[in-house]
Amino acid sequence: MTKIIISPGKYIQGAGELKRIKDHVGHLGKSFFIIISESGHKRFGETVKESFGDSVNIHFAKFNGECSKGEIKRLEEEVKSIGADVIIGIGGGKIHDTAKAVAYYQGLPVVIVPTIASTDAPCSALSVLYTEEGAFDEYLLLPKNPDVVLIDLEAVASAPARLLVAGMGDALATKFEARASSQSGSTTMAGGLPTDAAIALANLCYDTLINEGLKAKLAIEKKVVTKAVEKIVEANTLLSGLGFESGGLGAAHAVHNGLTVIEEAHDLYHGEKVAFGVLVQLVLENASIEELNEVLYFCNEVGLPTTLADLNMANVSNEKLMEAAELSCAEGETIHYMPFKVTAEDVYAAILAADAIGENFKKQYI
């Protein structure tokens, strides 16, 4: 039985690190193609330019908002026209995944610079592709992790607190999905069985969320970096990234993928939908009420959705929920890594039960 753990070439986290980006990535090449949103360029463009100076060529490419095959192809053509030898993605999860895909297809090194800590995408050898309309398309498995992941805590602290909380929702799934994958003996995204190290990191990720999550949220609301913020950024990004990729996935992310077909939920962040997916997975597992209550308490404490109403889905038809359940169980989905067979009917029932459990908890404790 082969066990594998993979990780980025280098992970750097600290305050003001974006000002030193050239020091961290300058050895990779002489021409840098930087994928960034328009708002991201306004916030960080000058800092990046000043760090690189005149010794290398840099080109900023505007990201159009969706990690789709069309967007990846468009940026590939731009890379070839520029003749760049390094790809940098500065921004959020979809920019990260786009940068990784472009670098893969062009055979170039890639640097990921998260300016928010809303997903565990930065560290992984994976890009999640969506349609132009924002529905889940497919996973693109990559042969290696990013060469460098660089996180500037000051940039993260300047972003809305909701984004950090969304990252906690994504990270929340890590322990439960790794546990399920380990129980079923499923192959992980890393290409082998879950390692003990990955399971330990997944458990540490969960413990960090429970102990530091609320403190970090309150600090970010004041735009300051504290020890709790440092710990949560590491949990959201590194611990969750290593934990999911080398520990395994399960139902929570599959449920997220199913929910992407529901238009009412399109304004929700990835991690917010994953958090509800965790509750659905726990219902599928018939988890203890103690475990459910701990997760529900945490989610309500930091502001993660625990009901369909929280997801703007209170009035979504049962037929549409069934469509989401069916997509969750599509061939190749990670829900089939659970240690028991799961059908669309099971997921549909678990969605409604999770919603009822979430509503009941709010009535009793909120």
Short mmCIF file of C-alpha atoms in Angstrom, two decimals:
data_model
loop_
_atom_site.label_atom_id
_atom_site.label_comp_id
_atom_site.label_asym_id
_atom_site.label_seq_id
_atom_site.Cartn_x
_atom_site.Cartn_y
_atom_site.Cartn_z
CA MET A 1 0.00 0.00 0.00
CA THR A 2 1.56 3.26 -1.17
CA LYS A 3 1.15 6.35 0.98
CA ILE A 4 2.02 9.74 -0.48
CA ILE A 5 2.18 13.27 0.87
CA ILE A 6 2.88 16.26 -1.38
CA SER A 7 3.38 19.96 -0.68
CA PRO A 8 4.40 23.21 -2.37
CA GLY A 9 8.09 23.78 -3.01
CA LYS A 10 8.19 26.62 -0.50
CA TYR A 11 5.56 28.17 1.80
CA ILE A 12 6.18 31.71 3.09
CA GLN A 13 3.84 33.55 5.46
CA GLY A 14 4.41 36.85 7.21
CA ALA A 15 3.56 40.54 7.40
CA GLY A 16 4.81 42.69 4.51
CA GLU A 17 6.07 39.76 2.42
CA LEU A 18 4.58 41.15 -0.80
CA LYS A 19 7.11 43.98 -0.64
CA ARG A 20 9.81 41.30 -0.81
CA ILE A 21 8.32 39.17 -3.57
CA LYS A 22 11.39 39.51 -5.79
CA ASP A 23 13.60 38.14 -3.01
CA HIS A 24 11.39 35.04 -2.80
CA VAL A 25 10.77 34.30 -6.49
CA GLY A 26 13.45 36.16 -8.47
CA HIS A 27 15.49 32.97 -8.89
CA LEU A 28 12.74 31.36 -10.96
CA GLY A 29 13.11 33.48 -14.10
CA LYS A 30 13.50 36.82 -15.83
CA SER A 31 10.00 37.47 -17.22
CA PHE A 32 6.97 37.23 -14.90
CA PHE A 33 3.37 36.94 -16.12
CA ILE A 34 1.10 38.09 -13.28
CA ILE A 35 -2.59 37.11 -13.31
CA ILE A 36 -4.53 39.55 -11.14
CA SER A 37 -7.98 41.14 -10.93
CA GLU A 38 -8.54 44.80 -11.69
CA SER A 39 -9.18 45.57 -8.01
CA GLY A 40 -6.15 43.50 -7.00
CA HIS A 41 -3.97 45.48 -9.37
CA LYS A 42 -5.16 48.73 -7.83
CA ARG A 43 -4.35 47.43 -4.34
CA PHE A 44 -1.07 45.61 -4.93
CA GLY A 45 0.25 46.45 -8.40
CA GLU A 46 2.60 49.22 -7.34
CA THR A 47 3.98 47.20 -4.43
CA VAL A 48 4.83 44.35 -6.79
CA LYS A 49 6.38 46.67 -9.38
CA GLU A 50 8.54 48.36 -6.77
CA SER A 51 9.77 45.02 -5.44
CA PHE A 52 10.80 43.70 -8.86
CA GLY A 53 12.28 47.00 -10.00
CA ASP A 54 13.84 47.19 -13.47
CA SER A 55 15.92 44.03 -13.31
CA VAL A 56 13.17 41.75 -14.70
CA ASN A 57 10.19 42.05 -17.03
CA ILE A 58 6.74 41.88 -15.48
CA HIS A 59 3.40 41.82 -17.26
CA PHE A 60 0.05 42.18 -15.49
CA ALA A 61 -2.81 40.21 -17.08
CA LYS A 62 -6.38 40.99 -16.02
CA PHE A 63 -8.35 38.01 -14.70
CA ASN A 64 -11.89 37.90 -16.06
CA GLY A 65 -13.45 36.27 -13.00
CA GLU A 66 -13.93 32.56 -13.73
CA CYS A 67 -11.51 29.64 -13.73
CA SER A 68 -12.88 28.23 -16.98
CA LYS A 69 -11.30 26.46 -19.93
CA GLY A 70 -11.91 29.52 -22.08
CA GLU A 71 -10.20 31.87 -19.62
CA ILE A 72 -7.23 29.52 -19.27
CA LYS A 73 -6.85 29.31 -23.05
CA ARG A 74 -7.07 33.10 -23.41
CA LEU A 75 -4.33 33.64 -20.86
CA GLU A 76 -2.17 30.93 -22.42
CA GLU A 77 -2.18 32.83 -25.70
CA GLU A 78 -1.21 36.01 -23.86
CA VAL A 79 1.66 34.22 -22.11
CA LYS A 80 3.00 32.97 -25.44
CA SER A 81 2.79 36.45 -26.97
CA ILE A 82 4.72 37.94 -24.03
CA GLY A 83 7.31 35.15 -23.84
CA ALA A 84 7.11 34.91 -20.03
CA ASP A 85 8.97 32.19 -18.14
CA VAL A 86 7.17 32.35 -14.74
CA ILE A 87 3.44 32.54 -13.91
CA ILE A 88 2.27 34.37 -10.77
CA GLY A 89 -1.32 34.34 -9.53
CA ILE A 90 -2.17 37.16 -7.10
CA GLY A 91 -5.63 37.14 -5.53
CA GLY A 92 -8.20 34.53 -4.54
CA GLY A 93 -8.83 30.85 -5.20
CA LYS A 94 -10.03 31.07 -8.79
CA ILE A 95 -7.01 33.14 -9.77
CA HIS A 96 -4.77 30.58 -8.06
CA ASP A 97 -6.35 27.69 -9.93
CA THR A 98 -6.19 29.58 -13.22
CA ALA A 99 -2.51 30.43 -12.73
CA LYS A 100 -1.71 26.80 -11.90
CA ALA A 101 -3.53 25.57 -15.02
CA VAL A 102 -1.86 28.11 -17.32
CA ALA A 103 1.56 27.25 -15.89
CA TYR A 104 0.88 23.54 -16.35
CA TYR A 105 -0.14 23.82 -19.98
CA GLN A 106 2.80 26.11 -20.74
CA GLY A 107 5.34 24.04 -18.79
CA LEU A 108 6.35 26.96 -16.54
CA PRO A 109 6.95 27.42 -12.79
CA VAL A 110 4.09 28.97 -10.84
CA VAL A 111 3.98 31.25 -7.81
CA ILE A 112 0.76 31.63 -5.82
CA VAL A 113 0.20 34.83 -3.84
CA PRO A 114 -3.06 34.73 -1.85
CA THR A 115 -4.35 38.16 -0.84
CA ILE A 116 -7.20 36.49 1.02
CA ALA A 117 -7.32 33.27 3.04
CA SER A 118 -10.66 32.01 1.76
CA THR A 119 -9.71 28.56 0.39
CA ASP A 120 -7.05 25.86 0.56
CA ALA A 121 -6.39 26.18 -3.19
CA PRO A 122 -2.98 27.91 -2.97
CA CYS A 123 -0.89 24.88 -1.98
CA SER A 124 -2.50 22.16 -4.06
CA ALA A 125 -1.61 20.40 -7.32
CA LEU A 126 -5.20 20.83 -8.44
CA SER A 127 -7.30 23.33 -10.36
CA VAL A 128 -11.09 23.35 -10.01
CA LEU A 129 -12.60 24.27 -13.35
CA TYR A 130 -15.99 25.92 -13.74
CA THR A 131 -18.20 26.74 -16.69
CA GLU A 132 -18.46 30.35 -17.85
CA GLU A 133 -21.72 30.51 -15.86
CA GLY A 134 -20.02 29.46 -12.61
CA ALA A 135 -21.19 25.82 -12.38
CA PHE A 136 -18.66 23.13 -11.45
CA ASP A 137 -17.06 21.57 -14.53
CA GLU A 138 -14.22 19.24 -13.52
CA TYR A 139 -11.03 18.78 -11.52
CA LEU A 140 -7.73 19.29 -13.33
CA LEU A 141 -5.10 17.19 -11.55
CA LEU A 142 -1.62 18.67 -11.93
CA PRO A 143 1.74 16.86 -11.84
CA LYS A 144 3.23 19.10 -9.14
CA ASN A 145 2.37 21.65 -6.48
CA PRO A 146 3.19 25.36 -6.84
CA ASP A 147 6.85 26.25 -6.69
CA VAL A 148 6.24 29.03 -4.16
CA VAL A 149 3.24 30.06 -2.03
CA LEU A 150 3.67 33.55 -0.58
CA ILE A 151 1.18 35.02 1.89
CA ASP A 152 1.33 38.61 3.10
CA LEU A 153 -0.65 38.77 6.36
CA GLU A 154 -1.14 42.52 5.97
CA ALA A 155 -2.94 41.93 2.66
CA VAL A 156 -5.13 39.25 4.24
CA ALA A 157 -5.98 41.56 7.16
CA SER A 158 -7.10 44.30 4.77
CA ALA A 159 -9.71 42.02 3.14
CA PRO A 160 -13.28 41.59 4.44
CA ALA A 161 -13.59 39.27 7.42
CA ARG A 162 -16.18 37.20 5.54
CA LEU A 163 -13.41 35.92 3.25
CA LEU A 164 -11.33 34.62 6.15
CA VAL A 165 -14.46 32.97 7.56
CA ALA A 166 -15.17 31.36 4.19
CA GLY A 167 -11.67 29.91 4.35
CA MET A 168 -12.53 28.43 7.73
CA GLY A 169 -15.54 26.75 6.10
CA ASP A 170 -13.32 25.17 3.47
CA ALA A 171 -10.82 24.11 6.13
CA LEU A 172 -13.59 22.72 8.33
CA ALA A 173 -14.11 19.87 5.88
CA THR A 174 -10.50 18.73 6.04
CA LYS A 175 -10.69 16.56 9.14
CA PHE A 176 -14.00 14.91 8.27
CA GLU A 177 -13.18 14.18 4.65
CA ALA A 178 -9.71 12.84 5.50
CA ARG A 179 -11.28 10.64 8.17
CA ALA A 180 -13.80 9.23 5.71
CA SER A 181 -11.18 8.69 3.01
CA SER A 182 -8.91 6.91 5.48
CA GLN A 183 -11.75 4.65 6.60
CA SER A 184 -12.61 3.71 3.03
CA GLY A 185 -8.99 3.30 1.93
CA SER A 186 -9.55 5.67 -0.99
CA THR A 187 -6.79 7.08 -3.14
CA THR A 188 -6.11 10.74 -2.39
CA MET A 189 -5.45 13.61 -4.78
CA ALA A 190 -1.75 12.98 -4.09
CA GLY A 191 -2.07 9.59 -5.77
CA GLY A 192 -1.74 7.24 -2.80
CA LEU A 193 -3.40 6.30 0.46
CA PRO A 194 -3.73 8.89 3.26
CA THR A 195 -0.54 9.28 5.29
CA ASP A 196 -0.50 9.51 9.07
CA ALA A 197 1.10 12.93 8.66
CA ALA A 198 -1.80 14.15 6.51
CA ILE A 199 -4.37 12.87 9.00
CA ALA A 200 -2.48 14.56 11.85
CA LEU A 201 -2.42 17.85 9.91
CA ALA A 202 -6.14 17.53 9.17
CA ASN A 203 -6.86 17.07 12.89
CA LEU A 204 -4.59 20.00 13.79
CA CYS A 205 -6.42 22.10 11.22
CA TYR A 206 -9.77 21.37 12.91
CA ASP A 207 -8.43 22.02 16.42
CA THR A 208 -6.97 25.34 15.27
CA LEU A 209 -10.31 26.42 13.82
CA ILE A 210 -12.18 25.58 17.01
CA ASN A 211 -9.65 27.31 19.27
CA GLU A 212 -8.65 30.33 17.18
CA GLY A 213 -11.46 30.94 14.69
CA LEU A 214 -13.57 33.48 16.55
CA LYS A 215 -10.53 35.40 17.81
CA ALA A 216 -9.15 35.64 14.28
CA LYS A 217 -12.47 36.82 12.86
CA LEU A 218 -12.77 39.58 15.46
CA ALA A 219 -9.19 40.72 14.81
CA ILE A 220 -9.71 40.83 11.04
CA GLU A 221 -12.83 42.90 11.54
CA LYS A 222 -10.48 45.48 13.09
CA LYS A 223 -7.98 45.04 10.21
CA VAL A 224 -5.19 43.85 12.50
CA VAL A 225 -2.89 40.82 12.50
CA THR A 226 -2.74 38.83 15.74
CA LYS A 227 -1.39 35.40 16.69
CA ALA A 228 -4.88 34.00 16.13
CA VAL A 229 -4.95 35.46 12.61
CA GLU A 230 -1.55 33.92 11.86
CA LYS A 231 -2.76 30.52 13.05
CA ILE A 232 -6.03 30.65 11.09
CA VAL A 233 -4.34 31.77 7.87
CA GLU A 234 -1.97 28.81 8.22
CA ALA A 235 -4.89 26.48 8.96
CA ASN A 236 -6.98 27.74 6.04
CA THR A 237 -4.10 27.60 3.59
CA LEU A 238 -1.34 25.16 4.53
CA LEU A 239 -2.89 22.70 7.00
CA SER A 240 -6.09 22.38 5.00
CA GLY A 241 -4.18 22.25 1.72
CA LEU A 242 -1.89 19.43 2.82
CA GLY A 243 -4.70 17.75 4.76
CA PHE A 244 -7.19 17.53 1.90
CA GLU A 245 -4.71 16.69 -0.82
CA SER A 246 -2.76 14.01 1.01
CA GLY A 247 -5.52 13.03 3.47
CA GLY A 248 -8.44 12.64 1.09
CA LEU A 249 -11.79 14.12 0.16
CA GLY A 250 -15.34 12.98 0.81
CA ALA A 251 -18.94 14.15 0.64
CA ALA A 252 -18.56 17.77 1.77
CA HIS A 253 -16.85 19.02 -1.39
CA ALA A 254 -19.08 16.90 -3.61
CA VAL A 255 -22.12 18.55 -2.04
CA HIS A 256 -20.52 21.94 -2.70
CA ASN A 257 -20.14 20.98 -6.36
CA GLY A 258 -23.77 19.97 -6.49
CA LEU A 259 -24.90 23.27 -5.00
CA THR A 260 -23.19 25.19 -7.80
CA VAL A 261 -26.16 24.40 -10.09
CA ILE A 262 -28.47 26.40 -7.81
CA GLU A 263 -28.50 29.99 -8.97
CA GLU A 264 -29.59 31.36 -5.60
CA ALA A 265 -26.33 30.13 -4.07
CA HIS A 266 -24.01 31.68 -6.67
CA ASP A 267 -23.25 34.67 -4.43
CA LEU A 268 -21.98 32.37 -1.68
CA TYR A 269 -18.26 31.72 -1.40
CA HIS A 270 -16.79 28.26 -1.95
CA GLY A 271 -16.04 27.71 1.74
CA GLU A 272 -19.51 28.80 2.81
CA LYS A 273 -21.08 26.08 0.68
CA VAL A 274 -18.46 23.56 1.80
CA ALA A 275 -19.36 24.27 5.44
CA PHE A 276 -22.95 23.25 4.77
CA GLY A 277 -21.55 20.26 2.89
CA VAL A 278 -19.79 19.24 6.11
CA LEU A 279 -23.14 19.12 7.90
CA VAL A 280 -24.60 17.04 5.06
CA GLN A 281 -21.66 14.63 5.30
CA LEU A 282 -22.10 14.31 9.07
CA VAL A 283 -25.79 13.49 8.53
CA LEU A 284 -24.84 10.86 5.95
CA GLU A 285 -22.45 9.37 8.54
CA ASN A 286 -25.09 9.60 11.29
CA ALA A 287 -22.51 11.43 13.41
CA SER A 288 -23.09 11.82 17.13
CA ILE A 289 -25.13 14.76 18.36
CA GLU A 290 -22.06 15.90 20.29
CA GLU A 291 -19.99 16.15 17.12
CA LEU A 292 -22.80 17.85 15.22
CA ASN A 293 -23.31 20.37 18.00
CA GLU A 294 -19.60 21.24 18.12
CA VAL A 295 -19.59 21.93 14.39
CA LEU A 296 -22.87 23.86 14.56
CA TYR A 297 -21.65 25.96 17.45
CA PHE A 298 -18.46 26.84 15.62
CA CYS A 299 -20.27 27.71 12.38
CA ASN A 300 -22.78 29.94 14.13
CA GLU A 301 -20.03 31.56 16.20
CA VAL A 302 -17.98 32.68 13.19
CA GLY A 303 -20.88 33.16 10.76
CA LEU A 304 -20.82 30.12 8.46
CA PRO A 305 -24.12 28.88 6.96
CA THR A 306 -25.87 25.98 8.67
CA THR A 307 -29.28 26.13 6.95
CA LEU A 308 -30.69 26.46 3.45
CA ALA A 309 -31.91 29.92 4.42
CA ASP A 310 -28.32 30.91 5.23
CA LEU A 311 -27.43 29.83 1.68
CA ASN A 312 -30.22 31.96 0.16
CA MET A 313 -31.93 28.66 -0.72
CA ALA A 314 -34.98 28.69 1.56
CA ASN A 315 -37.33 28.85 -1.42
CA VAL A 316 -35.48 26.52 -3.75
CA SER A 317 -37.72 23.73 -5.03
CA ASN A 318 -37.27 20.12 -4.01
CA GLU A 319 -36.71 19.30 -7.68
CA LYS A 320 -33.76 21.69 -7.81
CA LEU A 321 -32.33 20.27 -4.58
CA MET A 322 -32.61 16.81 -6.12
CA GLU A 323 -30.71 18.07 -9.16
CA ALA A 324 -27.95 19.28 -6.85
CA ALA A 325 -27.94 15.91 -5.07
CA GLU A 326 -27.62 14.10 -8.39
CA LEU A 327 -24.67 16.27 -9.43
CA SER A 328 -23.06 15.55 -6.04
CA CYS A 329 -23.14 11.86 -6.93
CA ALA A 330 -21.91 12.18 -10.52
CA GLU A 331 -19.40 9.62 -11.74
CA GLY A 332 -15.93 10.42 -10.43
CA GLU A 333 -17.18 12.68 -7.62
CA THR A 334 -15.43 12.55 -4.27
CA ILE A 335 -18.62 11.47 -2.51
CA HIS A 336 -17.75 7.97 -3.71
CA TYR A 337 -14.71 8.07 -1.41
CA MET A 338 -17.04 7.69 1.57
CA PRO A 339 -16.75 4.35 3.40
CA PHE A 340 -20.28 3.38 2.29
CA LYS A 341 -22.36 3.71 -0.86
CA VAL A 342 -24.11 7.07 -1.26
CA THR A 343 -26.98 7.71 -3.69
CA ALA A 344 -28.57 10.94 -4.86
CA GLU A 345 -31.60 10.08 -2.76
CA ASP A 346 -29.33 9.79 0.30
CA VAL A 347 -27.84 13.23 -0.38
CA TYR A 348 -31.24 14.81 -0.95
CA ALA A 349 -32.46 13.45 2.38
CA ALA A 350 -29.26 14.57 4.13
CA ILE A 351 -29.57 18.11 2.73
CA LEU A 352 -33.07 18.47 4.14
CA ALA A 353 -32.09 16.82 7.44
CA ALA A 354 -29.00 19.05 7.80
CA ASP A 355 -31.20 22.09 7.19
CA ALA A 356 -33.64 20.94 9.89
CA ILE A 357 -30.80 20.22 12.35
CA GLY A 358 -29.32 23.66 11.65
CA GLU A 359 -32.67 25.38 12.21
CA ASN A 360 -33.25 23.45 15.42
CA PHE A 361 -29.83 24.43 16.76
CA LYS A 362 -30.51 28.10 16.07
CA LYS A 363 -33.81 27.94 17.94
CA GLN A 364 -32.22 26.32 20.97
CA TYR A 365 -28.91 28.15 21.26
CA ILE A 366 -28.91 31.34 19.17
#
